[in-house]
PDB file of C-alpha atoms in Angstrom:
ATOM      1  CA  GLY A  32       0.000   0.000   0.000  1.00  0.00           C
ATOM      2  CA  PHE A  33       2.763   2.442   0.914  1.00  0.00           C
ATOM      3  CA  ASP A  34       4.605   1.616  -2.309  1.00  0.00           C
ATOM      4  CA  LEU A  35       1.462   2.241  -4.353  1.00  0.00           C
ATOM      5  CA  LEU A  36       0.929   5.704  -2.836  1.00  0.00           C
ATOM      6  CA  ASN A  37       4.610   6.593  -3.308  1.00  0.00           C
ATOM      7  CA  ARG A  38       4.480   5.452  -6.948  1.00  0.00           C
ATOM      8  CA  LEU A  39       1.283   7.507  -7.482  1.00  0.00           C
ATOM      9  CA  ALA A  40       3.045  10.589  -6.107  1.00  0.00           C
ATOM     10  CA  GLU A  41       6.056   9.980  -8.383  1.00  0.00           C
ATOM     11  CA  ASP A  42       3.849   9.548 -11.447  1.00  0.00           C
ATOM     12  CA  MET A  43       2.046  12.794 -10.697  1.00  0.00           C
ATOM     13  CA  SER A  44       5.193  14.712  -9.688  1.00  0.00           C
ATOM     14  CA  ASP A  45       4.895  17.091 -12.666  1.00  0.00           C
ATOM     15  CA  LEU A  46       1.440  18.236 -11.408  1.00  0.00           C
ATOM     16  CA  CYS A  47       1.516  17.902  -7.643  1.00  0.00           C
ATOM     17  CA  ILE A  48       3.545  17.367  -4.489  1.00  0.00           C
ATOM     18  CA  MET A  49       2.907  14.827  -1.727  1.00  0.00           C
ATOM     19  CA  GLU A  50       2.859  16.513   1.681  1.00  0.00           C
ATOM     20  CA  GLY A  51       4.503  14.237   4.215  1.00  0.00           C
ATOM     21  CA  LYS A  52       4.566  10.479   4.087  1.00  0.00           C
ATOM     22  CA  PRO A  53       1.601   8.132   3.679  1.00  0.00           C
ATOM     23  CA  LYS A  54      -0.066   7.374   7.032  1.00  0.00           C
ATOM     24  CA  ARG A  55      -1.832   4.275   8.267  1.00  0.00           C
ATOM     25  CA  GLU A  56      -4.944   4.744  10.376  1.00  0.00           C
ATOM     26  CA  GLY A  57      -6.316   1.363  11.260  1.00  0.00           C
ATOM     27  CA  ARG A  58      -6.997  -0.433   7.984  1.00  0.00           C
ATOM     28  CA  ASN A  59      -6.749   2.771   5.912  1.00  0.00           C
ATOM     29  CA  LEU A  60      -3.762   4.333   4.196  1.00  0.00           C
ATOM     30  CA  SER A  61      -3.854   8.010   3.287  1.00  0.00           C
ATOM     31  CA  CYS A  62      -1.659  10.815   2.058  1.00  0.00           C
ATOM     32  CA  PHE A  63      -2.129  14.441   1.104  1.00  0.00           C
ATOM     33  CA  VAL A  64      -1.353  15.470  -2.447  1.00  0.00           C
ATOM     34  CA  VAL A  65      -1.466  19.203  -3.307  1.00  0.00           C
ATOM     35  CA  PRO A  66      -1.062  20.887  -6.697  1.00  0.00           C
ATOM     36  CA  LYS A  67       2.129  22.755  -7.460  1.00  0.00           C
ATOM     37  CA  PRO A  68       1.905  26.569  -7.225  1.00  0.00           C
ATOM     38  CA  GLU A  69       2.603  27.093 -10.942  1.00  0.00           C
ATOM     39  CA  ILE A  70      -0.212  24.676 -11.842  1.00  0.00           C
ATOM     40  CA  LEU A  71      -2.628  26.547  -9.556  1.00  0.00           C
ATOM     41  CA  LYS A  72      -1.580  29.868 -11.058  1.00  0.00           C
ATOM     42  CA  GLN A  73      -2.141  28.559 -14.571  1.00  0.00           C
ATOM     43  CA  LEU A  74      -5.585  27.215 -13.653  1.00  0.00           C
ATOM     44  CA  ASN A  75      -6.570  30.518 -12.028  1.00  0.00           C
ATOM     45  CA  ASP A  76      -5.307  32.514 -15.023  1.00  0.00           C
ATOM     46  CA  ASN A  77      -7.324  30.333 -17.399  1.00  0.00           C
ATOM     47  CA  LYS A  78     -10.411  30.767 -15.244  1.00  0.00           C
ATOM     48  CA  ARG A  79      -9.992  34.561 -15.195  1.00  0.00           C
ATOM     49  CA  LYS A  80      -9.597  34.630 -18.984  1.00  0.00           C
ATOM     50  CA  GLU A  81     -12.826  32.656 -19.391  1.00  0.00           C
ATOM     51  CA  GLU A  82     -14.668  34.999 -17.018  1.00  0.00           C
ATOM     52  CA  ARG A  83     -13.388  38.067 -18.895  1.00  0.00           C
ATOM     53  CA  ALA A  84     -14.452  36.554 -22.207  1.00  0.00           C
ATOM     54  CA  LYS A  85     -17.936  35.815 -20.835  1.00  0.00           C
ATOM     55  CA  LYS A  86     -18.230  39.344 -19.449  1.00  0.00           C
ATOM     56  CA  LYS A  87     -17.101  40.861 -22.739  1.00  0.00           C
ATOM     57  CA  ALA A  88     -19.561  38.703 -24.706  1.00  0.00           C
ATOM     58  CA  LYS A  89     -22.363  39.742 -22.344  1.00  0.00           C
ATOM     59  CA  GLU A  90     -21.523  43.431 -22.787  1.00  0.00           C
ATOM     60  CA  GLU A  91     -21.426  43.049 -26.578  1.00  0.00           C
ATOM     61  CA  ALA A  92     -24.788  41.278 -26.542  1.00  0.00           C
ATOM     62  CA  LYS A  93     -26.226  44.099 -24.441  1.00  0.00           C
ATOM     63  CA  LYS A  94     -24.892  46.705 -26.876  1.00  0.00           C
ATOM     64  CA  LYS A  95     -26.399  44.809 -29.821  1.00  0.00           C
ATOM     65  CA  LEU A  96     -29.756  44.635 -28.045  1.00  0.00           C
ATOM     66  CA  GLU A  97     -29.659  48.379 -27.323  1.00  0.00           C
ATOM     67  CA  ALA A  98     -28.831  49.029 -30.988  1.00  0.00           C
ATOM     68  CA  LYS A  99     -31.776  46.861 -32.086  1.00  0.00           C
ATOM     69  CA  LYS A 100     -34.101  48.704 -29.724  1.00  0.00           C
ATOM     70  CA  ALA A 101     -32.874  52.061 -31.001  1.00  0.00           C
ATOM     71  CA  ALA A 102     -33.334  50.951 -34.624  1.00  0.00           C
ATOM     72  CA  ALA A 103     -36.856  49.707 -33.896  1.00  0.00           C
ATOM     73  CA  ALA A 104     -37.739  52.973 -32.170  1.00  0.00           C
ATOM     74  CA  ALA A 105     -36.302  54.963 -35.079  1.00  0.00           C
ATOM     75  CA  ALA A 106     -38.330  52.891 -37.545  1.00  0.00           C
ATOM     76  CA  MET A 107     -41.480  53.725 -35.596  1.00  0.00           C
ATOM     77  CA  GLY A 108     -40.529  57.402 -35.454  1.00  0.00           C
ATOM     78  CA  LEU A 109     -39.940  57.400 -31.702  1.00  0.00           C
ATOM     79  CA  GLU A 110     -37.005  58.637 -29.681  1.00  0.00           C
ATOM     80  CA  TYR A 111     -35.224  55.848 -27.815  1.00  0.00           C
ATOM     81  CA  THR A 112     -33.636  56.373 -24.402  1.00  0.00           C
ATOM     82  CA  PRO A 113     -31.354  53.576 -23.172  1.00  0.00           C
ATOM     83  CA  GLU A 114     -32.417  51.952 -19.909  1.00  0.00           C
ATOM     84  CA  GLU A 115     -29.264  53.152 -18.164  1.00  0.00           C
ATOM     85  CA  GLU A 116     -30.231  56.789 -18.776  1.00  0.00           C
ATOM     86  CA  GLN A 117     -33.843  56.430 -17.716  1.00  0.00           C
ATOM     87  CA  ALA A 118     -34.447  57.637 -14.192  1.00  0.00           C
ATOM     88  CA  PRO A 119     -36.212  55.239 -11.874  1.00  0.00           C
ATOM     89  CA  LYS A 120     -39.712  56.302 -10.888  1.00  0.00           C
ATOM     90  CA  ILE A 121     -40.049  56.504  -7.120  1.00  0.00           C
ATOM     91  CA  SER A 122     -43.234  57.484  -5.325  1.00  0.00           C
ATOM     92  CA  LEU A 123     -42.546  59.575  -2.236  1.00  0.00           C
ATOM     93  CA  VAL A 124     -46.195  59.809  -1.176  1.00  0.00           C
ATOM     94  CA  GLU A 125     -46.966  57.624   1.808  1.00  0.00           C
ATOM     95  CA  ASP A 126     -50.417  56.143   2.237  1.00  0.00           C
ATOM     96  CA  ASP A 127     -50.924  55.670   5.995  1.00  0.00           C
ATOM     97  CA  GLU A 128     -54.688  56.169   6.156  1.00  0.00           C
ATOM     98  CA  ASP A 129     -55.531  52.562   5.326  1.00  0.00           C
ATOM     99  CA  ASP A 130     -53.080  51.189   7.897  1.00  0.00           C
ATOM    100  CA  ASP A 131     -54.997  52.579  10.899  1.00  0.00           C
ATOM    101  CA  ALA A 132     -58.274  51.077   9.778  1.00  0.00           C
ATOM    102  CA  THR A 133     -56.607  47.737   9.146  1.00  0.00           C
ATOM    103  CA  LEU A 134     -54.979  47.800  12.604  1.00  0.00           C
ATOM    104  CA  ASP A 135     -58.342  48.409  14.278  1.00  0.00           C
ATOM    105  CA  GLU A 136     -59.821  45.500  12.371  1.00  0.00           C
ATOM    106  CA  LEU A 137     -56.966  43.202  13.404  1.00  0.00           C
ATOM    107  CA  LEU A 138     -57.057  44.115  17.085  1.00  0.00           C
ATOM    108  CA  GLY A 139     -60.793  44.148  17.322  1.00  0.00           C
ATOM    109  CA  GLY A 140     -62.547  47.292  18.396  1.00  0.00           C
ATOM    110  CA  ASP A 141     -64.045  46.379  21.742  1.00  0.00           C
ATOM    111  CA  SER A 142     -64.310  48.813  24.630  1.00  0.00           C
ATOM    112  CA  LEU A 143     -61.533  47.180  26.685  1.00  0.00           C
ATOM    113  CA  THR A 144     -58.854  47.582  23.982  1.00  0.00           C
ATOM    114  CA  ASP A 145     -60.122  51.082  23.244  1.00  0.00           C
ATOM    115  CA  ASP A 146     -59.664  52.001  26.929  1.00  0.00           C
ATOM    116  CA  LEU A 147     -56.161  50.448  27.099  1.00  0.00           C
ATOM    117  CA  PHE A 148     -54.767  51.610  23.748  1.00  0.00           C
ATOM    118  CA  GLY A 149     -57.072  54.441  22.740  1.00  0.00           C
TER     119      GLY A 149
END
């Protein structure tokens, strides 16, 4: 068993490093094998490149969609405003009048609660 784990570590020596020696715990043999730093760096660089490519493709698709929307608006004789430039519509008016009536209905409007909370 020990020889098999050592041979596995030797065969994979170009990709990883065995930390410590194989250990026996009861009937089990185990060892820790970690990737080499240059392999990890290469994997992370490849992952970052893929993420950048996806982000760039997403941005290009968004630009194409905006161009299509602008062309469709122009064909209809309308002025197109991109979504990024449109201001969000926020209502600042609060509607509290209905809340009081609903609270009275929930609590029940008997004379005892009116005396305590009224």
